[in-house]
CSV table of N, CA and C in Angstrom, one decimal:
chain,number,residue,atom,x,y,z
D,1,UNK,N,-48.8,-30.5,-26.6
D,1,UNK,CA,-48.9,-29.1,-26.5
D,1,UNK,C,-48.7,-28.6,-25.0
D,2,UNK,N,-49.5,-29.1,-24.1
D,2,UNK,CA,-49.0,-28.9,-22.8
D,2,UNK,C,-48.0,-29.2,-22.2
D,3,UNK,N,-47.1,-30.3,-22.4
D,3,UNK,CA,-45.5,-30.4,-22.4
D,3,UNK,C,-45.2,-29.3,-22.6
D,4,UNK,N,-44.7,-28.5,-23.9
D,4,UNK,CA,-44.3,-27.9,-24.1
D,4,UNK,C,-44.4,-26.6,-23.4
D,5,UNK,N,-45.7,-26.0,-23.3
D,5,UNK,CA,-46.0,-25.3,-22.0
D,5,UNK,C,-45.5,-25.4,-20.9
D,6,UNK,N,-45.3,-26.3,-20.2
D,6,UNK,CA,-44.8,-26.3,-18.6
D,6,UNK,C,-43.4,-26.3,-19.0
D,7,UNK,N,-42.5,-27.1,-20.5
D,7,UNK,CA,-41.2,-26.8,-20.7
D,7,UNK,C,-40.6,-25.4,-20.7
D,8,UNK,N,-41.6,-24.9,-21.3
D,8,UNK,CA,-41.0,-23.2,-21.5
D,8,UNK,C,-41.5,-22.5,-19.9
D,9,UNK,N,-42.0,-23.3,-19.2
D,9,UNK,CA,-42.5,-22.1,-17.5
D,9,UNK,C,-41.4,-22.8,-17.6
D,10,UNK,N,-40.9,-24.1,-17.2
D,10,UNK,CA,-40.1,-24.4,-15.9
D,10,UNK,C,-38.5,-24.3,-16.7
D,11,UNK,N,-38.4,-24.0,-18.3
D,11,UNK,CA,-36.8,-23.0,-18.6
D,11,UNK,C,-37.2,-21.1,-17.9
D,12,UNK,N,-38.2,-20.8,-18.2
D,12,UNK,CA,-38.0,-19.5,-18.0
D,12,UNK,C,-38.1,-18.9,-16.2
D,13,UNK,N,-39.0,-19.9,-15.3
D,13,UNK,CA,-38.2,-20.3,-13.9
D,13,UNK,C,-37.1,-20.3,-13.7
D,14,UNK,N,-36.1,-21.4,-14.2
D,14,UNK,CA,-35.1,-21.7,-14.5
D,14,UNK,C,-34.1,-20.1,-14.7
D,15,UNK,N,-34.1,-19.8,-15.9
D,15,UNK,CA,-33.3,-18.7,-16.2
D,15,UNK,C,-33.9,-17.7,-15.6
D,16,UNK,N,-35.2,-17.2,-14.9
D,16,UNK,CA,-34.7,-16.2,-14.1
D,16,UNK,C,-34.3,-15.9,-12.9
D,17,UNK,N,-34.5,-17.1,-12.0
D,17,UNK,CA,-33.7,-17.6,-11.3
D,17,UNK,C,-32.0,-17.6,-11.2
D,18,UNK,N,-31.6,-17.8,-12.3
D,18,UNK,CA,-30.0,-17.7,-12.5
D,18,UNK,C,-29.7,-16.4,-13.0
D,19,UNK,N,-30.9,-15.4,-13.2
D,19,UNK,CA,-30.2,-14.0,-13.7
D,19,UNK,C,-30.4,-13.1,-12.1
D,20,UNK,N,-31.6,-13.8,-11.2
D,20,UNK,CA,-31.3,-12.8,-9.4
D,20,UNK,C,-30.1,-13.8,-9.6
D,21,UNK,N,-29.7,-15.1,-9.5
D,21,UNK,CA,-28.7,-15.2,-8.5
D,21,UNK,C,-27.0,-14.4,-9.1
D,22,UNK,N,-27.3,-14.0,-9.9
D,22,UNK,CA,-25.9,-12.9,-10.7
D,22,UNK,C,-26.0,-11.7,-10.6
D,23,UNK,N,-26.9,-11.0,-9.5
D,23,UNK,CA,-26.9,-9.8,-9.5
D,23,UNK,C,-25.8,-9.4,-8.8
D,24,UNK,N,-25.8,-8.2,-8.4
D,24,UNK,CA,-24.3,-7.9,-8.1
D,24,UNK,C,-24.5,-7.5,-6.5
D,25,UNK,N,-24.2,-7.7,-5.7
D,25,UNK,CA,-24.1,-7.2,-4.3
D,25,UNK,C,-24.3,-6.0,-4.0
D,26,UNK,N,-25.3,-5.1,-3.7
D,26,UNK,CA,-25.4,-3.8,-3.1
D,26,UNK,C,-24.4,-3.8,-1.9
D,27,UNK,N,-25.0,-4.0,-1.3
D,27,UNK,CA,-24.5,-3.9,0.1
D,27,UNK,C,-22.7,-4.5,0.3
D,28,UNK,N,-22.3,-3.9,-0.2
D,28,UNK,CA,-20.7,-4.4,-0.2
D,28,UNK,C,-20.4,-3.4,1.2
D,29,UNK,N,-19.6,-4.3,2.3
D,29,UNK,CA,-19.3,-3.7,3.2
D,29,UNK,C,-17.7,-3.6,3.4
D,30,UNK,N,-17.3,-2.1,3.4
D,30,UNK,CA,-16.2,-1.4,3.5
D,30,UNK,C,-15.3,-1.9,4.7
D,31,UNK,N,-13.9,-2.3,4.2
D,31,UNK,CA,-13.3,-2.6,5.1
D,31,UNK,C,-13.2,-1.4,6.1
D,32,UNK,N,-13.2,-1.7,7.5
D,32,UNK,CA,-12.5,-1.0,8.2
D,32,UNK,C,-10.9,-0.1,8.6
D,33,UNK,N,-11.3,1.1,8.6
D,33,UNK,CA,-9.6,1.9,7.9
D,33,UNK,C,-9.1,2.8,9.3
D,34,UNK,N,-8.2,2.5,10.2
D,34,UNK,CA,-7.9,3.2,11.1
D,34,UNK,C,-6.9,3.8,10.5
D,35,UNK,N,-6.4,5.3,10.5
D,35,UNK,CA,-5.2,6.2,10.9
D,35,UNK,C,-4.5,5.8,11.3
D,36,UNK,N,-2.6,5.4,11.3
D,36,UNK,CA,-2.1,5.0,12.3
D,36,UNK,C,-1.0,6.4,12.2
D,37,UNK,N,-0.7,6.7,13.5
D,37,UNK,CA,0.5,7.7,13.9
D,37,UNK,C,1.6,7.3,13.2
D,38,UNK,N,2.7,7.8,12.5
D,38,UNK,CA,4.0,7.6,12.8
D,38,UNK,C,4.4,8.6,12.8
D,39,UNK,N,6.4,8.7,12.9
D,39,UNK,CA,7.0,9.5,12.7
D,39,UNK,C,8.0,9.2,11.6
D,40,UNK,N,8.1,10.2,11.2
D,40,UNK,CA,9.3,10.0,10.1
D,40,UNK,C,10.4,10.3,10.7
D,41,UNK,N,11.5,9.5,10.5
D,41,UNK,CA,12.6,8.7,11.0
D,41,UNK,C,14.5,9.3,10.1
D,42,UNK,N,15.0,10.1,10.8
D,42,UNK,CA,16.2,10.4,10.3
D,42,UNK,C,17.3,9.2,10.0
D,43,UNK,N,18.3,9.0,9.3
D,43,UNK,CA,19.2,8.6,9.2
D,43,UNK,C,19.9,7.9,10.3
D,44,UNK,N,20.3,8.9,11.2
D,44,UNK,CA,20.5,8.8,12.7
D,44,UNK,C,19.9,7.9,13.8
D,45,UNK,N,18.9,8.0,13.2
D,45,UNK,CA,17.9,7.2,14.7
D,45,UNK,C,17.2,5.9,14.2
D,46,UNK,N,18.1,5.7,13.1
D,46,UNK,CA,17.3,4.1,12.2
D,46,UNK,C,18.8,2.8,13.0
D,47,UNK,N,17.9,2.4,13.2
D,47,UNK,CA,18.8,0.9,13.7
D,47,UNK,C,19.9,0.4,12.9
D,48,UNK,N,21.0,-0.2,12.8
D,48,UNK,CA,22.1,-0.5,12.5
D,48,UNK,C,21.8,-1.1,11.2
D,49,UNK,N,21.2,-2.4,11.5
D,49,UNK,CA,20.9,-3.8,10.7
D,49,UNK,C,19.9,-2.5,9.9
D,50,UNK,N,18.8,-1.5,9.9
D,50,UNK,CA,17.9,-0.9,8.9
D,50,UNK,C,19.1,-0.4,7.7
D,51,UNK,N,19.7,0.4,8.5
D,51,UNK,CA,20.7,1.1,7.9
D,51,UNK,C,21.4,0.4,6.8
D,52,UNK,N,22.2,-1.0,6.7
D,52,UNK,CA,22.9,-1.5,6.1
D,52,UNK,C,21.6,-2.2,5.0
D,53,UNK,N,20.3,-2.3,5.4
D,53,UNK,CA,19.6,-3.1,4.2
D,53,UNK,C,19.5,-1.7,3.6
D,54,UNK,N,19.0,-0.4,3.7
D,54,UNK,CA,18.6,0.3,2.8
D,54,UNK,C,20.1,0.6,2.5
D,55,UNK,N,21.1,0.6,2.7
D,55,UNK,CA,22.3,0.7,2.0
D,55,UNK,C,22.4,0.0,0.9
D,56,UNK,N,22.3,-1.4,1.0
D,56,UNK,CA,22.1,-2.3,0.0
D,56,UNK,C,20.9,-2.0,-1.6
D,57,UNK,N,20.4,-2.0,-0.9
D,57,UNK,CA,18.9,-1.7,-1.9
D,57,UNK,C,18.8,-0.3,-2.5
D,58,UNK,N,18.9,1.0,-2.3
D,58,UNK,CA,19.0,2.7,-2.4
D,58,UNK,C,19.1,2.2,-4.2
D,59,UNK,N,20.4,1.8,-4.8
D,59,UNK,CA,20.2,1.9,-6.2
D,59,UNK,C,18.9,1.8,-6.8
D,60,UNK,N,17.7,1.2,-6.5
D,60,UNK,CA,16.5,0.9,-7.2
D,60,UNK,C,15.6,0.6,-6.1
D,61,UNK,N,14.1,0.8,-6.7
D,61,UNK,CA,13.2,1.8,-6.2
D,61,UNK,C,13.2,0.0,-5.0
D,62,UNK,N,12.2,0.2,-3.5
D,62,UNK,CA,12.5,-1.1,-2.9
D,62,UNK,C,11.2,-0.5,-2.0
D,63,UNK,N,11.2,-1.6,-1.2
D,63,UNK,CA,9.9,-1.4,0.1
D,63,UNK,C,10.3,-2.2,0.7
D,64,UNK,N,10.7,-1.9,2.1
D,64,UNK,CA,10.9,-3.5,2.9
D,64,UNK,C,10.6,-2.6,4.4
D,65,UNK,N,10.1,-3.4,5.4
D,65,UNK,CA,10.1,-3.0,6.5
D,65,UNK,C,10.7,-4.0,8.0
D,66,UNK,N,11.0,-3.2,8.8
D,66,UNK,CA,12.2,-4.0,10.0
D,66,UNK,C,11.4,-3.9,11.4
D,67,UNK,N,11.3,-4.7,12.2
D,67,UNK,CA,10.5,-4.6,13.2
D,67,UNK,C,11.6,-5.1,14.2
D,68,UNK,N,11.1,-3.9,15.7
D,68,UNK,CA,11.6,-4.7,16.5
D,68,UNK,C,10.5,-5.4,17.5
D,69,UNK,N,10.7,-5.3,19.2
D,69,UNK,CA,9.9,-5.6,19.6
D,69,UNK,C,8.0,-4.7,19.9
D,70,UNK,N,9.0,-3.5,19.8
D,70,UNK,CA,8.4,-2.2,20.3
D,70,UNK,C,7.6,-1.7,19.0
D,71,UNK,N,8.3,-1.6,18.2
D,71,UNK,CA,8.1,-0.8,16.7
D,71,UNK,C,8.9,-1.7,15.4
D,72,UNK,N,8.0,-1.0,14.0
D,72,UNK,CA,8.2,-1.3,13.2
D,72,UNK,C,8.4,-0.5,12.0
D,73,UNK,N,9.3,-0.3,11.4
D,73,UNK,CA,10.0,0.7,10.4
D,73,UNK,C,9.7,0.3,8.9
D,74,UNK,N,8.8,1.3,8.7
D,74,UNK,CA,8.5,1.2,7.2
D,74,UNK,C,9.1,2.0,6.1
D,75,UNK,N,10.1,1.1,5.3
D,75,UNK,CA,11.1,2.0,4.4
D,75,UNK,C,10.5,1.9,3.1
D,76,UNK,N,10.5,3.0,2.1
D,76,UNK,CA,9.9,3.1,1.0
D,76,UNK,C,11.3,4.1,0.1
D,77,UNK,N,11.9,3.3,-0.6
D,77,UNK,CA,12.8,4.5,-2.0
D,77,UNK,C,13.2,4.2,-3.1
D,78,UNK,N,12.9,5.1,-3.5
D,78,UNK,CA,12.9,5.5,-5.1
D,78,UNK,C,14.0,5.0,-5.8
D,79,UNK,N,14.8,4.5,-5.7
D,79,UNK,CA,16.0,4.0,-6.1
D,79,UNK,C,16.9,5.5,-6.6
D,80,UNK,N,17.9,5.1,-8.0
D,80,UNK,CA,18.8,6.2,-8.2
D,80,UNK,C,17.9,7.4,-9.1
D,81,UNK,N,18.3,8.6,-9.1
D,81,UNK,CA,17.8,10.2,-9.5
D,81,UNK,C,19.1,10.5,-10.1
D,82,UNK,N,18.5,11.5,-11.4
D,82,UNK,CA,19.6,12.3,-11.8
D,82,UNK,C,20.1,13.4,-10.9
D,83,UNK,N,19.3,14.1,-10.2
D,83,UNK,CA,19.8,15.0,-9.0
D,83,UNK,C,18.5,15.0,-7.8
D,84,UNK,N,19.5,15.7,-7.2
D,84,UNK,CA,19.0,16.1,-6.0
D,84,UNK,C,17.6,17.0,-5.4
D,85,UNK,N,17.1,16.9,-4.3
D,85,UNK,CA,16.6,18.0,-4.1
D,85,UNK,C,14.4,17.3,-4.3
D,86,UNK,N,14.5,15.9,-4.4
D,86,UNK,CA,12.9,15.1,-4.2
D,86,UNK,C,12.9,14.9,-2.5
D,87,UNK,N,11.4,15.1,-2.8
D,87,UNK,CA,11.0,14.6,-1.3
D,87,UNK,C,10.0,13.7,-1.5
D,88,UNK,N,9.3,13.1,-0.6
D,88,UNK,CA,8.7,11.8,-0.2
D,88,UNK,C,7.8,12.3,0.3
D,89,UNK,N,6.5,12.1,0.0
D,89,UNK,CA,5.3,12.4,0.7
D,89,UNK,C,4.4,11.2,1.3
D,90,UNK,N,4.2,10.6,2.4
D,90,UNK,CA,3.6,9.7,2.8
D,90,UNK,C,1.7,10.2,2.8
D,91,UNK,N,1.4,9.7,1.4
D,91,UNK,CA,-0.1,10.3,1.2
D,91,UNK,C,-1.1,9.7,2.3
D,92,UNK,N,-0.7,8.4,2.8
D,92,UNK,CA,-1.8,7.4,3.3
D,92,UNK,C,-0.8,6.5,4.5
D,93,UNK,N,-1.3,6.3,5.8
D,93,UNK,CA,-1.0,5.1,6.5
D,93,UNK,C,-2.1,4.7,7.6
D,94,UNK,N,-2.8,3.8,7.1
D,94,UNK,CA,-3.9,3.4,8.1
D,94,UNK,C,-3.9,1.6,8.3
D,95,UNK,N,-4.6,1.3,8.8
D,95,UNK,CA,-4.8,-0.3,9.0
D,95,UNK,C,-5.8,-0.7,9.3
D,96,UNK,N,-5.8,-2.0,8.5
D,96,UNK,CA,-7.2,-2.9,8.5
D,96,UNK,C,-6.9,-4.0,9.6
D,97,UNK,N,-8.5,-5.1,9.6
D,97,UNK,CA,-7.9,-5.6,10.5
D,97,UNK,C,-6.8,-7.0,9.9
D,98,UNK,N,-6.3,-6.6,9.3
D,98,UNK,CA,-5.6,-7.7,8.5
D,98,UNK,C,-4.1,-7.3,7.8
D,99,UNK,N,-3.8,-6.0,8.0
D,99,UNK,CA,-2.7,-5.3,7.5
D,99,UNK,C,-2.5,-3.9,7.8
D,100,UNK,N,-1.5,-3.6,7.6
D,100,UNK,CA,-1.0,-1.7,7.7
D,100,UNK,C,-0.6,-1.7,6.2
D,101,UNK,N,-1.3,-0.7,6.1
D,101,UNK,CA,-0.7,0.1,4.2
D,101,UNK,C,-0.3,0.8,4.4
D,102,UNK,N,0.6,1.2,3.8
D,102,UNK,CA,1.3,2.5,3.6
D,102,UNK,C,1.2,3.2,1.7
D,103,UNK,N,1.1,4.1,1.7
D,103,UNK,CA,0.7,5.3,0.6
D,103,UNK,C,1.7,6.2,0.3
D,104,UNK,N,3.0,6.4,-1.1
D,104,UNK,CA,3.8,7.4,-0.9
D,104,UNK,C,3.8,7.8,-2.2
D,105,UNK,N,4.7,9.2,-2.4
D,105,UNK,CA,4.5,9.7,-3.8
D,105,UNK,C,6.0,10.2,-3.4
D,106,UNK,N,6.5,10.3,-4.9
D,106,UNK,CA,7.5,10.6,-5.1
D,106,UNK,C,7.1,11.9,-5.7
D,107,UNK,N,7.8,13.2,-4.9
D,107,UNK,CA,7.5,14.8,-5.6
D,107,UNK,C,9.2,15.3,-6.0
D,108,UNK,N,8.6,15.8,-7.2
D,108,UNK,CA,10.2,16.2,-7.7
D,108,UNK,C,10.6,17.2,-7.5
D,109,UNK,N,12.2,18.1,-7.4
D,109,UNK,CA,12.4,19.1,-7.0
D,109,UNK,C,11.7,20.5,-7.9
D,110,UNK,N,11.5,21.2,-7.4
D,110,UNK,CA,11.2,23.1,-7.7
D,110,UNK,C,12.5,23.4,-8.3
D,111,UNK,N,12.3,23.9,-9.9
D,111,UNK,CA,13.4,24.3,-10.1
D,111,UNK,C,14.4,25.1,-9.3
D,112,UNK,N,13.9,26.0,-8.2
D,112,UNK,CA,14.9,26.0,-7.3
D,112,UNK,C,15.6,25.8,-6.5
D,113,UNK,N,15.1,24.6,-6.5
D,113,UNK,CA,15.9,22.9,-5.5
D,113,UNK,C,16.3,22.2,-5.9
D,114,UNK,N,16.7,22.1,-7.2
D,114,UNK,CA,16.9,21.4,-8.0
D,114,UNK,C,18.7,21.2,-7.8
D,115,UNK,N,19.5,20.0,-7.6
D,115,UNK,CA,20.7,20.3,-7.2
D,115,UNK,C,21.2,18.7,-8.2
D,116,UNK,N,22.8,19.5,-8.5
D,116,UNK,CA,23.7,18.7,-8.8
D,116,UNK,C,23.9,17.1,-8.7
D,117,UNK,N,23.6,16.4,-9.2
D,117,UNK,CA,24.6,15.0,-8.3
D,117,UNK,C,23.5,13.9,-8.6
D,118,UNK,N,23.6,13.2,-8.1
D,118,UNK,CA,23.0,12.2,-8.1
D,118,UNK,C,22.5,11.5,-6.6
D,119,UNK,N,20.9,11.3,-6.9
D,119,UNK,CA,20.6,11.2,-5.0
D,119,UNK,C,19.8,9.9,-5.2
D,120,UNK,N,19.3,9.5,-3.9
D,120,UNK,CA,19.1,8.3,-3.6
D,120,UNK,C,17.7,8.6,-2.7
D,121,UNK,N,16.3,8.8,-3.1
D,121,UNK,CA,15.7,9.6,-2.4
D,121,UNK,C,14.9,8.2,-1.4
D,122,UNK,N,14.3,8.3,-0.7
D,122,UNK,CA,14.1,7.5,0.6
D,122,UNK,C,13.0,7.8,1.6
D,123,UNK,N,12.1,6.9,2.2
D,123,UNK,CA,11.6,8.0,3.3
D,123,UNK,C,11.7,6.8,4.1
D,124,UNK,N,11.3,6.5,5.9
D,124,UNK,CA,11.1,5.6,6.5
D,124,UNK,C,10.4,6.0,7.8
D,125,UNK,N,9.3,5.8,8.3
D,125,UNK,CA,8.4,5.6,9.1
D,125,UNK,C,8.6,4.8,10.3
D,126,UNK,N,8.5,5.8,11.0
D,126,UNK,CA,8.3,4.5,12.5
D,126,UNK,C,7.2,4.2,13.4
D,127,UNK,N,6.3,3.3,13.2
D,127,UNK,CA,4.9,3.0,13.5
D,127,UNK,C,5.6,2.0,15.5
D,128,UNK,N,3.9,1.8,16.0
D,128,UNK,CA,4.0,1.0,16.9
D,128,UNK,C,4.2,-0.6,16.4
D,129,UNK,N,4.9,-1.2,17.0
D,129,UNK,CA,4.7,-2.8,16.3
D,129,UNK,C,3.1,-2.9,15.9
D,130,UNK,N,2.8,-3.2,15.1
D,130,UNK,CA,1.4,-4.1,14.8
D,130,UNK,C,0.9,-5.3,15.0
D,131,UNK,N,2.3,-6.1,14.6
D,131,UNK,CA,1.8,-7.0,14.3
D,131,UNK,C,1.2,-8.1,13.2
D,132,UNK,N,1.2,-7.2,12.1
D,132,UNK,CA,0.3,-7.3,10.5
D,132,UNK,C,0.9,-6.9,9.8
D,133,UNK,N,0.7,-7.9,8.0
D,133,UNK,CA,1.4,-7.8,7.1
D,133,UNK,C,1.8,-6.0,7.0
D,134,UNK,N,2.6,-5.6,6.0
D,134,UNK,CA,2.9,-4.5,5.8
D,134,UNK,C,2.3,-4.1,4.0
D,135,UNK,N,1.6,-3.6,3.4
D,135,UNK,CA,1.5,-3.3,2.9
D,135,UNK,C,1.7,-1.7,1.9
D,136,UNK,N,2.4,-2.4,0.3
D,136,UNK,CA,2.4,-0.7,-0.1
D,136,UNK,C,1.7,-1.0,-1.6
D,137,UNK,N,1.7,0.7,-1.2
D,137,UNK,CA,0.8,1.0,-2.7
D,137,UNK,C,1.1,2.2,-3.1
C-alpha cells in the first residue's frame, strides 16, 4: 500500500513538473526595429546593370535588390496590369539587427486614373548600404 503511495507522489511530481516546464514564455523579448531613411528612386537615376534586371523581370510580380559600395537598391513590382495608373506604397522599412525589411502595397488606380494600356507597375528604394539580408513582406 505504501508503494503505491509514494508511486502516485513521485508520477504526480513527475507530471507537474512537465506541465511548468510547457508553459509558454511571458517575457518574449521584441526584436529591435529601427526606421531606415530612403528615397524613392526614378528610372533615371537607377544604375545601368538595375535597369536591365528589372527590365528582365517587370512581366511578373519579383523582389530583388542591387548594392553598391555606398548604397543599396531595393526593387519591389507587381509584374503585368491590365492598365495603367497603380502606385506603390512603401508601408514599412526598418531594420533589425540581422536584416532590413521592406513593406509594400500595391494601390489601384481611382477611377479617374485609370488609363488605357497595359503597365508594369514598380517601386525601388535607395537605402545606405547595410550590409544585411534584405527582406520582403
Amino acid at each position: 500500500m505504501w508503494n503505491k503511495g509514494v508511486k502516485l507522489l513521485i508520477s504526480l511530481c513527475l507530471l507537474s513538473s512537465i506541465l511548468i516546464g510547457c508553459q509558454q514564455n511571458q517575457d518574449v523579448v521584441e526584436e529591435t526595429k529601427n526606421e531606415v531613411e530612403f528615397t524613392v528612386c526614378h528610372e533615371e537615376n537607377l544604375p545601368k546593370e538595375l535597369k536591365q534586371l528589372i527590365e528582365k523581370k517587370k512581366e511578373k510580380p519579383f523582389h530583388l535588390s542591387y548594392t553598391t559600395k555606398e548604397y543599396a537598391y531595393i526593387a519591389v513590382g507587381y509584374g503585368e496590369q491590365n492598365m495603367g495608373g497603380y502606385s506603390i506604397q512603401v508601408l514599412s522599412l526598418y531594420e533589425t539587427p540581422s536584416q532590413v525589411v521592406i513593406e509594400t502595397n500595391l494601390k489601384g488606380p481611382l477611377p479617374s486614373e485609370k488609363k488605357q494600356g497595359i503597365s508594369y507597375p514598380y517601386v525601388v528604394v535607395k537605402i545606405q548600404n547595410p550590409d544585411k539580408t534584405i527582406s520582403f513582406r
